[in-house]
mmCIF file of C-alpha atoms in Angstrom:
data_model
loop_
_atom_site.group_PDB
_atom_site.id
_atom_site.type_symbol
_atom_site.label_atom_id
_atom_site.label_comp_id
_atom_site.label_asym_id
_atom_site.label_seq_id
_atom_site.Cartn_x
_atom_site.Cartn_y
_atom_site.Cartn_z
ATOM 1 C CA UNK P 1 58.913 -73.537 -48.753
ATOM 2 C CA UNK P 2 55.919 -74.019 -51.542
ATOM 3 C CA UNK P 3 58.028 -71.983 -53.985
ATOM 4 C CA UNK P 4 60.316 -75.467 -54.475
ATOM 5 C CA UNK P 5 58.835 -77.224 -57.292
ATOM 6 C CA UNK P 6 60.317 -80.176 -55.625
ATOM 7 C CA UNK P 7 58.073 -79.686 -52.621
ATOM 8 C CA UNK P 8 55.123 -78.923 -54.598
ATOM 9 C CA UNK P 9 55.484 -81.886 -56.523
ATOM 10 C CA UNK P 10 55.627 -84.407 -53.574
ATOM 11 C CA UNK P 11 52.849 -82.641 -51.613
ATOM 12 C CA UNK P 12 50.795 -83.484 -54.483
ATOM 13 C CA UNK P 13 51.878 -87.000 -54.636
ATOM 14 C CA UNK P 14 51.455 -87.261 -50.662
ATOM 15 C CA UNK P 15 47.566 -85.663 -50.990
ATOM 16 C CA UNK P 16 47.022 -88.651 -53.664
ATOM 17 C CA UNK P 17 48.332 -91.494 -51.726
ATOM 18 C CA UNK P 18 46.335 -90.528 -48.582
ATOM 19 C CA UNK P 19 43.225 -90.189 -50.842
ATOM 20 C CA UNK P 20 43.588 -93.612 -52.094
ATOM 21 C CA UNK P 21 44.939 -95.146 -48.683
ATOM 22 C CA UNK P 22 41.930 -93.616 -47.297
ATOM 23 C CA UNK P 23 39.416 -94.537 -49.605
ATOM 24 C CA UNK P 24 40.864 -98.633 -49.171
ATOM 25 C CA UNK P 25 40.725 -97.991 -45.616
ATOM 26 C CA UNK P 26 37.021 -96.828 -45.614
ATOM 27 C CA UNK P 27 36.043 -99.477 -48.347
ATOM 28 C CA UNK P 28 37.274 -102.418 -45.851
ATOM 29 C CA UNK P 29 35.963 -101.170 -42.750
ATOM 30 C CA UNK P 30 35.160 -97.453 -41.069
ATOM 31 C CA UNK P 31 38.110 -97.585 -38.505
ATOM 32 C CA UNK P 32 40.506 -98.568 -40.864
ATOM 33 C CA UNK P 33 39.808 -95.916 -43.468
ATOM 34 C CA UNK P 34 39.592 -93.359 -40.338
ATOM 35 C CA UNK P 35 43.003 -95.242 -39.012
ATOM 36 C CA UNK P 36 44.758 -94.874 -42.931
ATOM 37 C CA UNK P 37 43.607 -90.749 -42.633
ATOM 38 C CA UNK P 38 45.167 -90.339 -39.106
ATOM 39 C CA UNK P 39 48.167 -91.516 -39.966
ATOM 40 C CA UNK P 40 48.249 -89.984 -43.081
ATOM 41 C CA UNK P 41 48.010 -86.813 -41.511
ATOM 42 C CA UNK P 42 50.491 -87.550 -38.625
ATOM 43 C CA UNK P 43 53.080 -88.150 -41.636
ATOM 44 C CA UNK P 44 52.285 -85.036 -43.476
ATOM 45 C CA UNK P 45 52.654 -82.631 -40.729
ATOM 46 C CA UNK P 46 55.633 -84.451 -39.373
ATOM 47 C CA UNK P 47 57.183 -84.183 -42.877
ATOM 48 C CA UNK P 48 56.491 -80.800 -42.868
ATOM 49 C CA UNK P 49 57.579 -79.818 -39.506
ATOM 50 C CA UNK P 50 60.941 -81.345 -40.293
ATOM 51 C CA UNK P 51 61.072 -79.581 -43.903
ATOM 52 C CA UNK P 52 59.841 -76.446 -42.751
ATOM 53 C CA UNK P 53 62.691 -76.816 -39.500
ATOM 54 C CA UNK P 54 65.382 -77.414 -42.505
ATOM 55 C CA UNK P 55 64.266 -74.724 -44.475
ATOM 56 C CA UNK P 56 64.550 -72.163 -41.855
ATOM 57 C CA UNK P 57 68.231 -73.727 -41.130
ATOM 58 C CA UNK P 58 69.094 -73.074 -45.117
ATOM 59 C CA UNK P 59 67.251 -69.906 -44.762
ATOM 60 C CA UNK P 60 69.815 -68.115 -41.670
ATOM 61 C CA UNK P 61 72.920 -70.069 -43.604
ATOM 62 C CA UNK P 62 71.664 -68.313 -46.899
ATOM 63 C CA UNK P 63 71.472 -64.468 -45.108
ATOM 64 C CA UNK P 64 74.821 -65.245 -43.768
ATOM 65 C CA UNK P 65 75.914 -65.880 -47.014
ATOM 66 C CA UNK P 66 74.235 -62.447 -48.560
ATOM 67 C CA UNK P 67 76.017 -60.354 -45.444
ATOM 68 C CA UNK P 68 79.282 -61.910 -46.813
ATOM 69 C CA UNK P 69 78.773 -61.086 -50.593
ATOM 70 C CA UNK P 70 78.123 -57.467 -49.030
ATOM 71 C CA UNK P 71 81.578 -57.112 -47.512
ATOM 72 C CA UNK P 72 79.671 -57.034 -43.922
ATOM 73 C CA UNK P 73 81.409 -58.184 -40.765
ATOM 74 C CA UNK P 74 81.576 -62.155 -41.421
ATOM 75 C CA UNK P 75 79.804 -64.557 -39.132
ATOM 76 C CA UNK P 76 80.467 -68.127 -37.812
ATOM 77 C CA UNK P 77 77.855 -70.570 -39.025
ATOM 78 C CA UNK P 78 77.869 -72.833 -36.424
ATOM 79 C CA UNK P 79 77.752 -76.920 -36.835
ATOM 80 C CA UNK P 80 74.890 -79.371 -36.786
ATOM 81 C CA UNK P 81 74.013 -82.852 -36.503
ATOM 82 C CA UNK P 82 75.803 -85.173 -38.526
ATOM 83 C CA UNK P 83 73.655 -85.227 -41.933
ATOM 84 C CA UNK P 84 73.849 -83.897 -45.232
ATOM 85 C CA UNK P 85 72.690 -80.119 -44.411
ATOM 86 C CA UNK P 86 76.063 -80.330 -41.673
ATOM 87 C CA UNK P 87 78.461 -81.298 -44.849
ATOM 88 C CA UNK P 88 76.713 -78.331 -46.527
ATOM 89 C CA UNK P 89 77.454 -76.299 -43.078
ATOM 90 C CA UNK P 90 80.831 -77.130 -42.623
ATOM 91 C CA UNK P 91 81.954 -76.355 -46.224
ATOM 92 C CA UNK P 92 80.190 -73.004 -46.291
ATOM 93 C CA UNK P 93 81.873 -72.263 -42.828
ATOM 94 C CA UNK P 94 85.723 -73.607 -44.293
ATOM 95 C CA UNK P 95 84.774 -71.034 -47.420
ATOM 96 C CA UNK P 96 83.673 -67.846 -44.973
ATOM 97 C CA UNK P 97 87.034 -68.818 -43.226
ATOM 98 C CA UNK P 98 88.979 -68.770 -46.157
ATOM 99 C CA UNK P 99 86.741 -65.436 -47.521
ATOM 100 C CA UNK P 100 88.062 -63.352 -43.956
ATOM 101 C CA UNK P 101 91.876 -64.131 -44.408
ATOM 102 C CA UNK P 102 91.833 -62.840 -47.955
ATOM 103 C CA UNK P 103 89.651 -60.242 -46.888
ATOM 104 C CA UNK P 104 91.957 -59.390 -44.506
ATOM 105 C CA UNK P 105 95.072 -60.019 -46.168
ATOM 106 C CA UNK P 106 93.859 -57.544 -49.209
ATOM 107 C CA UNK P 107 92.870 -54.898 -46.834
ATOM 108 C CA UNK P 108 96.453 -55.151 -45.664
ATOM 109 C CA UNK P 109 97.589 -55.187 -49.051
ATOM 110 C CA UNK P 110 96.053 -51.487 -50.123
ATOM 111 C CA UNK P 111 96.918 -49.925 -46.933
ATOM 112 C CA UNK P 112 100.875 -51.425 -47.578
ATOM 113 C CA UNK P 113 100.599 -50.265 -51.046
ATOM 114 C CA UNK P 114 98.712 -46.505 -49.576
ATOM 115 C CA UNK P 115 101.912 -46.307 -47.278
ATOM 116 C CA UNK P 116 104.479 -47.259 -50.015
ATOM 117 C CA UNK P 117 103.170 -44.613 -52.435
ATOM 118 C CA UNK P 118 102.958 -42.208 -49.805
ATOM 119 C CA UNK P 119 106.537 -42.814 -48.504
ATOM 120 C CA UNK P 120 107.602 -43.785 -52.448
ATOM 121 C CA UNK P 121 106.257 -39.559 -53.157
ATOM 122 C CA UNK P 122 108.236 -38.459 -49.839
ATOM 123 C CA UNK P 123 111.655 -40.012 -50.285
ATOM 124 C CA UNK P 124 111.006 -38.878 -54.109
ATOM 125 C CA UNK P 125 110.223 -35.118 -52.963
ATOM 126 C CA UNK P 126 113.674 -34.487 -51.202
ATOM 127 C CA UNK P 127 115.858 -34.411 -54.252
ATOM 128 C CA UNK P 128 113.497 -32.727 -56.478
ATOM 129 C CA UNK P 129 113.214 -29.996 -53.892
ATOM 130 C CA UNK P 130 117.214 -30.006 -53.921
ATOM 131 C CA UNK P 131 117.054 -29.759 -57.278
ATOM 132 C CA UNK P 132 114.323 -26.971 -57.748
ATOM 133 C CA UNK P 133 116.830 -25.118 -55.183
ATOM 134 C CA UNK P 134 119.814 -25.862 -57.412
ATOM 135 C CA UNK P 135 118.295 -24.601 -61.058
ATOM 136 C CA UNK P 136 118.064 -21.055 -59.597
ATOM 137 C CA UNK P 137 121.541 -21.018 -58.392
ATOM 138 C CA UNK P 138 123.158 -22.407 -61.800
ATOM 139 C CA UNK P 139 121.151 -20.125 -63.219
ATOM 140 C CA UNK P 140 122.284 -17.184 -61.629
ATOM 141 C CA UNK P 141 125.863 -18.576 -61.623
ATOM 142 C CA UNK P 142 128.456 -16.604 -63.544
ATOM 143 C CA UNK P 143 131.809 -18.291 -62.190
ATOM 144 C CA UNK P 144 132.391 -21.221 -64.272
ATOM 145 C CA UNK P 145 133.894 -23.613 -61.555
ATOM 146 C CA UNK P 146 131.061 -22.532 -59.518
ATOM 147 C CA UNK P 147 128.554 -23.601 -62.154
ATOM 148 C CA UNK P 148 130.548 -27.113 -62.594
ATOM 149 C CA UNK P 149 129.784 -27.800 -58.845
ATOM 150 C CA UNK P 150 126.693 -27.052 -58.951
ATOM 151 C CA UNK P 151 126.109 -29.368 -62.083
ATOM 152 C CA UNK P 152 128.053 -32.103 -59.968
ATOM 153 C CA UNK P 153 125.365 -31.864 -57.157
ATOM 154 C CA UNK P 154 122.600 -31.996 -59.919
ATOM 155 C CA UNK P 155 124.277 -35.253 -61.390
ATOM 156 C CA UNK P 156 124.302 -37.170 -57.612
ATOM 157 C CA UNK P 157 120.914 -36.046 -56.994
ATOM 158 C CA UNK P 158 119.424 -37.644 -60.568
ATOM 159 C CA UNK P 159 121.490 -40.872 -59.494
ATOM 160 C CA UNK P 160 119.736 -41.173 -56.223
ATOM 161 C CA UNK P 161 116.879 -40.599 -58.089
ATOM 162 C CA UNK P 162 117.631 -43.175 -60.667
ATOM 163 C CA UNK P 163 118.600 -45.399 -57.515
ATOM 164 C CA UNK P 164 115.704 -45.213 -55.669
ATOM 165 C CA UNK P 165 113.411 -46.058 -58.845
ATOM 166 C CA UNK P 166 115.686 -48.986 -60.400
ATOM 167 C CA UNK P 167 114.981 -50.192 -56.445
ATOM 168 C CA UNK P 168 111.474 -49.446 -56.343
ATOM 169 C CA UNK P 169 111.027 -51.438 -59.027
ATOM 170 C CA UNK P 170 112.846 -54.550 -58.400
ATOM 171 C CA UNK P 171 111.146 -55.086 -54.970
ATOM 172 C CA UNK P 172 108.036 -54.122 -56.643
ATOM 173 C CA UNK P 173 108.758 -56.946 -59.491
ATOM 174 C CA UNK P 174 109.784 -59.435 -56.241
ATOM 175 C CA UNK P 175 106.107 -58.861 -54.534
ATOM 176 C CA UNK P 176 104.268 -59.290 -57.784
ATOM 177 C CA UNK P 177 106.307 -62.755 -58.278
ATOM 178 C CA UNK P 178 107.718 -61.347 -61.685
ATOM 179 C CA UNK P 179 111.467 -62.494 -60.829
ATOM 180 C CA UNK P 180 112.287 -65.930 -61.330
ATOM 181 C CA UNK P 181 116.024 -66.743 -59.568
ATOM 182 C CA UNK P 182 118.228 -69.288 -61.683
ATOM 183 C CA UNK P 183 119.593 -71.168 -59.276
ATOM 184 C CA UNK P 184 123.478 -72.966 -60.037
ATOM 185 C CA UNK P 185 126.462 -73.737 -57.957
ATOM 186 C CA UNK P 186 128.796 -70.753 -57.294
ATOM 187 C CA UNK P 187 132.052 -70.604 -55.932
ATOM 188 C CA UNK P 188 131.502 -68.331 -52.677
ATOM 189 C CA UNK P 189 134.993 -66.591 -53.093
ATOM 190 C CA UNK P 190 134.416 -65.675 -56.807
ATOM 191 C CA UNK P 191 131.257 -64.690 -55.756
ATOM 192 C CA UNK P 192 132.204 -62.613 -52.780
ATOM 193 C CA UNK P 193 135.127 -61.135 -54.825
ATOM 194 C CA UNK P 194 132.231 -60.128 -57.885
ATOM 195 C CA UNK P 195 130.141 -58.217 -54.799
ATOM 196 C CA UNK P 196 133.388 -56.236 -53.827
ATOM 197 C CA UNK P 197 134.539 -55.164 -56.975
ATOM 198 C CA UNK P 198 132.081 -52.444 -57.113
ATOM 199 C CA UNK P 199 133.295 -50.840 -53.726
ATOM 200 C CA UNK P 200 137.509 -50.800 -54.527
ATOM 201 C CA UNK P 201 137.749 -47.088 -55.411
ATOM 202 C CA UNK P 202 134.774 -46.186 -51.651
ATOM 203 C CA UNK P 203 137.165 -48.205 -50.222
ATOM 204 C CA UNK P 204 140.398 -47.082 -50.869
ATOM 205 C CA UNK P 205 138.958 -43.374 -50.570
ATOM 206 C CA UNK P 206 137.463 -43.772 -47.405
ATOM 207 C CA UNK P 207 140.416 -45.647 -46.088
ATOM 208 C CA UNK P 208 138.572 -48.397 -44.938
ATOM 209 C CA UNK P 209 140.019 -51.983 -43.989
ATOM 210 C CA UNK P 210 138.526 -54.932 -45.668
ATOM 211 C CA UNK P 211 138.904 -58.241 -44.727
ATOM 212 C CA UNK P 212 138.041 -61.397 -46.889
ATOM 213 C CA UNK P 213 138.200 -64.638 -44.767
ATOM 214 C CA UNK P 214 136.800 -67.389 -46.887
ATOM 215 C CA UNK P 215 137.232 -71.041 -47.547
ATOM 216 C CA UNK P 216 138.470 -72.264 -51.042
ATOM 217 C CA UNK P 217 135.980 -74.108 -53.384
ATOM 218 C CA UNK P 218 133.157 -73.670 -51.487
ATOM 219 C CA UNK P 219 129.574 -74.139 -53.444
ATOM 220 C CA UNK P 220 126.589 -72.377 -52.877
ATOM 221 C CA UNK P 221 123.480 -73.134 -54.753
ATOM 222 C CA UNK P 222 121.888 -69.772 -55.844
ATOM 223 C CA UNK P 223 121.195 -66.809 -58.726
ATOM 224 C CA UNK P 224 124.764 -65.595 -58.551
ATOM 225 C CA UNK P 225 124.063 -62.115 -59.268
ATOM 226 C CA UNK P 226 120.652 -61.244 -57.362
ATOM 227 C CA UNK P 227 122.815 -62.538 -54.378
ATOM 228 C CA UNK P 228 125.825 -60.788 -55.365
ATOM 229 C CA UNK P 229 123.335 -56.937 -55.751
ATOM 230 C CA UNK P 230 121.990 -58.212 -52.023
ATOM 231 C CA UNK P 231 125.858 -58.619 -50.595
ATOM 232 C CA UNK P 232 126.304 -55.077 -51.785
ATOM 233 C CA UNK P 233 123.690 -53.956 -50.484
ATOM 234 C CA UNK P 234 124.565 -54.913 -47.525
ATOM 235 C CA UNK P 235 128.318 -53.436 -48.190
ATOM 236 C CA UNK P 236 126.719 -50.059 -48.800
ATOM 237 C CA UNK P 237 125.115 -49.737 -45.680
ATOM 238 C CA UNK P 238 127.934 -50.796 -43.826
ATOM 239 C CA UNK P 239 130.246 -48.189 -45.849
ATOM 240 C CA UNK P 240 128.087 -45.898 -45.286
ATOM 241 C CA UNK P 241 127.662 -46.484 -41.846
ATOM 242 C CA UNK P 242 131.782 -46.682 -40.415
ATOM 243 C CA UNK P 243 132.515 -42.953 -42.294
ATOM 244 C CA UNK P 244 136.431 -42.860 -42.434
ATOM 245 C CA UNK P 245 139.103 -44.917 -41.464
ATOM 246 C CA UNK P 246 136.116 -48.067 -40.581
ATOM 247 C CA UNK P 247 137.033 -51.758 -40.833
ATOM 248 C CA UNK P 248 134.812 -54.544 -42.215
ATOM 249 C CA UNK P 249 135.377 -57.751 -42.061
ATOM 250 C CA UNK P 250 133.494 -60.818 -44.292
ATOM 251 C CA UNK P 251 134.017 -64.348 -42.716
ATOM 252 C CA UNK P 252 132.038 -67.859 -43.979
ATOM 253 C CA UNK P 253 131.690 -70.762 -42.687
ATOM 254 C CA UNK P 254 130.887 -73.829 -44.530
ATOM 255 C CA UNK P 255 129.095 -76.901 -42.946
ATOM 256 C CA UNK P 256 127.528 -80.142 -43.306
ATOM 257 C CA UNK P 257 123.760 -78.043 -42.940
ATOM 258 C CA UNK P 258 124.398 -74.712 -43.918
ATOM 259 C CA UNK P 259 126.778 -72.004 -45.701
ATOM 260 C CA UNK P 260 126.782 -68.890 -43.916
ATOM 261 C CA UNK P 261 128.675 -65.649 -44.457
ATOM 262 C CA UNK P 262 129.024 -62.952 -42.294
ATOM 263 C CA UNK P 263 130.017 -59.269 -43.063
ATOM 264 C CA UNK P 264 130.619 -57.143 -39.483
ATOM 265 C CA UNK P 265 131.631 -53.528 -39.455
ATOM 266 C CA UNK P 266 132.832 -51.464 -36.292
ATOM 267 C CA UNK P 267 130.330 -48.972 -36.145
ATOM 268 C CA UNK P 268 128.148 -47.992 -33.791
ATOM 269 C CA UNK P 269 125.641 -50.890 -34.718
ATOM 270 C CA UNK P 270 121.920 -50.676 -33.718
ATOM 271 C CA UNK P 271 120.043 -49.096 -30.825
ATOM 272 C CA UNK P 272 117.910 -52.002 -29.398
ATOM 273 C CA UNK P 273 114.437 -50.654 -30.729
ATOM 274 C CA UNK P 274 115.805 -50.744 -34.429
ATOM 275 C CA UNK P 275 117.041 -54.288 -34.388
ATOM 276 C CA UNK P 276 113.481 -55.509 -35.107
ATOM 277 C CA UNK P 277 113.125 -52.826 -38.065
ATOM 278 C CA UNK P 278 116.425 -53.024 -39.840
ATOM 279 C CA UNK P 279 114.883 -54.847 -42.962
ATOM 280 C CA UNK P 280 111.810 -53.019 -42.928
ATOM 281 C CA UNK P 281 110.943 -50.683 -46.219
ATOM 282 C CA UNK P 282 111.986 -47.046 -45.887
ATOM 283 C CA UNK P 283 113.194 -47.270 -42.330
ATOM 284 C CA UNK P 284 116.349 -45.541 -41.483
ATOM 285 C CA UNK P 285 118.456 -45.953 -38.341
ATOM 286 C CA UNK P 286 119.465 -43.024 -36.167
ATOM 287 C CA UNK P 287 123.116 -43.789 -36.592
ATOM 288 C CA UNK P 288 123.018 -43.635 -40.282
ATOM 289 C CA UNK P 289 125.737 -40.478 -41.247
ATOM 290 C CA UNK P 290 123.950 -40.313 -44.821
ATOM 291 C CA UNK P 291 120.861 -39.463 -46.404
ATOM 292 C CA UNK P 292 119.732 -43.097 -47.277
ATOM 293 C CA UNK P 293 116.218 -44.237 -48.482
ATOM 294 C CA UNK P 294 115.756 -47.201 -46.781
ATOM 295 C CA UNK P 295 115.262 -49.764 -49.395
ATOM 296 C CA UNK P 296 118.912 -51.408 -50.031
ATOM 297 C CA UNK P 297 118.668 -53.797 -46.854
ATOM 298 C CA UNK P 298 114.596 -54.215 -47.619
ATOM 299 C CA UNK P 299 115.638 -55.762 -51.135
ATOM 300 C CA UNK P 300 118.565 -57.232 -49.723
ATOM 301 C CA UNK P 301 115.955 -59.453 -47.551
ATOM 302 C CA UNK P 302 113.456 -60.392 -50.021
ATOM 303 C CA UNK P 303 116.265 -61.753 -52.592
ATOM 304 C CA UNK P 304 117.691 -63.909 -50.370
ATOM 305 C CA UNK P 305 114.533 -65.128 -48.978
ATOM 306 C CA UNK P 306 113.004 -65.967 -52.306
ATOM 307 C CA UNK P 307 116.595 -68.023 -52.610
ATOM 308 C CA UNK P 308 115.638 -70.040 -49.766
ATOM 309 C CA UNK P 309 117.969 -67.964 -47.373
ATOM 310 C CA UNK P 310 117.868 -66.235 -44.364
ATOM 311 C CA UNK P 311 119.150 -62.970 -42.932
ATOM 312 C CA UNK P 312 119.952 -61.755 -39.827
ATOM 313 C CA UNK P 313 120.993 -58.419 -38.112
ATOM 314 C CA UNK P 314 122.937 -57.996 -34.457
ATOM 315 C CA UNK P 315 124.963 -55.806 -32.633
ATOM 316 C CA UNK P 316 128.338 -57.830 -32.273
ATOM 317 C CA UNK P 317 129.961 -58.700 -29.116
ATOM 318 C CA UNK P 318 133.078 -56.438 -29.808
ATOM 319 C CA UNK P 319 131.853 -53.782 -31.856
ATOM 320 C CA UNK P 320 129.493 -52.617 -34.589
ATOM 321 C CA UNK P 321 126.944 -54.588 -36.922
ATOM 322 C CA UNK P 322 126.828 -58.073 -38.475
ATOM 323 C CA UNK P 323 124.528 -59.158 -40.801
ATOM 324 C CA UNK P 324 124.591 -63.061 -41.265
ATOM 325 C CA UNK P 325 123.491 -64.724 -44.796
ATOM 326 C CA UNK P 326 122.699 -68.698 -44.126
ATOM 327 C CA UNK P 327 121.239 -70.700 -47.179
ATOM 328 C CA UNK P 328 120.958 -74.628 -46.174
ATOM 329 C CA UNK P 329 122.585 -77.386 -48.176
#
């Protein structure tokens, strides 16, 4: 407590006034000068019972303090009296508070980016190992048409490659707040007719059955081709999902609160434990017929919800998937 100058400085002052309240005191009469030292003492040790109390207080808040500058499990500092020292409280407690949740949220943060490079290195390691198994074999090759085959499977296998990084990197751009969406009015049909353009020759090979139910000169506010890449993301998975001979069907629906489009397939749709997963990084359904990474319907989400959308996934009540878009007027 002595080590505060401040305190030094007005126990000094308070030994000088009791000297020369005393010395009055005793100079007018004996009881009063006796009277003027009693209660001079009865204020200093009250004073310093109360600093001494405070001082202790500012002592436990200040180890508190030290255990959270050391990363050690955070405490509550709990309140006071109304008074200055329970401002001082009650701030230190709102910063602790706000010292745990980014704790928290940055341990989060390294284990998500611990799991991402861990599954980034596994869904990475299949085609390379494809590939290390296809380099012998060209290698070795003598028939020509054999050796063009085997250079086709090379080819897909760099393009997944390619696909899964050009991926990678766009949700990893999203997360760091990199991408900044240009917002402007959009025709939905042009823009639903720009997402399916990509998909004419899967289509027709696959014989699949597309459907296109939308109103004419209907707006939507958004970044016309982030949300176009997320619509065909979500086209992809439901190609890839119906094999041969599938049907898909796009509907919207244009109101006074909302513009929603909906894209169902008849597939087998999702098993009741994957529903809450479907958007989820790397996760892969058990009905999926292909050897997909898990990331298309993951980026598909984040666009659209840094667009101020929504997306959902359900089985419908016929048959198969739908995935519902919804952005609010």
């Amino acid at each position: 407590m002595f080590r505060n100058k401040e305190i030094r400085q007005f126990t000094f002052l308070l030994i000088i006034i009791a000297i020369f309240t005393t010395s009055i005191g005793f100079s007018i009469q004996p009881m009063a000068g006796i009277l003027s030292l009693c209660s001079a003492c009865f204020y200093s040790i009250s004073f310093f019972i109360f600093t001494k109390a405070r001082y202790k207080h500012i002592a436990m808040i200040s180890e508190k303090v030290d255990h959270i500058l050391h990363n050690e499990e955070l405490y509550y500092i709990s309140e006071s009296e109304e008074g200055e020292l329970s401002i001082l409280q009650n701030e230190i407690t709102k910063m602790t508070t706000r010292i745990q949740v980014q704790n928290k949220t940055l341990k989060k943060e390294k284990q998500h980016l611990a799991d991402s490079l861990a599954d980034i290195a596994h869904q990475l390691r299949t085609p390379l190992t494809s590939a290390n198994l296809i380099l012998p074999l060209l290698e070795n090759a003598s028939d020509k048409s054999k050796r063009k085959i085997l250079l086709r499977e090379m080819e897909e296998l760099f393009i997944q490659m390619d696909w899964l990084l050009t991926s990678l990197l766009k949700l990893s751009r999203l997360d760091a707040g990199i991408i900044h969406f240009q917002k402007q009015p959009v025709l939905l049909d042009h823009l639903l007719y720009t997402a399916i353009h990509p998909f004419q020759i899967p289509i027709e090979l696959h014989d699949i059955t597309l459907s296109l139910i939308v109103p004419k000169q209907v707006m939507i506010s958004c970044d016309e081709n982030w949300l176009s890449e997320a619509i065909q993301n979500i086209l992809k998975n439901c190609i890839e999902t119906i094999g041969e001979h599938g049907q898909i069907e796009i509907t919207c629906e244009d109101t006074l609160l909302f513009t929603e489009i909906s894209i169902h397939d008849n597939g087998l749709g999702f098993k009741k434990e994957e529903l809450p997963h479907v958007f989820d990084r790397f996760y892969r359904g058990k009905n999926t017929n292909t050897a997909g990474y898990g990331i298309g319907l993951a980026l598909c989400k984040m666009i659209i919800l840094r667009q101020g959308g929504t997306i959902t996934a359900k089985n419908h009540p016929r048959k198969g998937a739908v995935f519902s878009i919804r952005f609010p007027k």
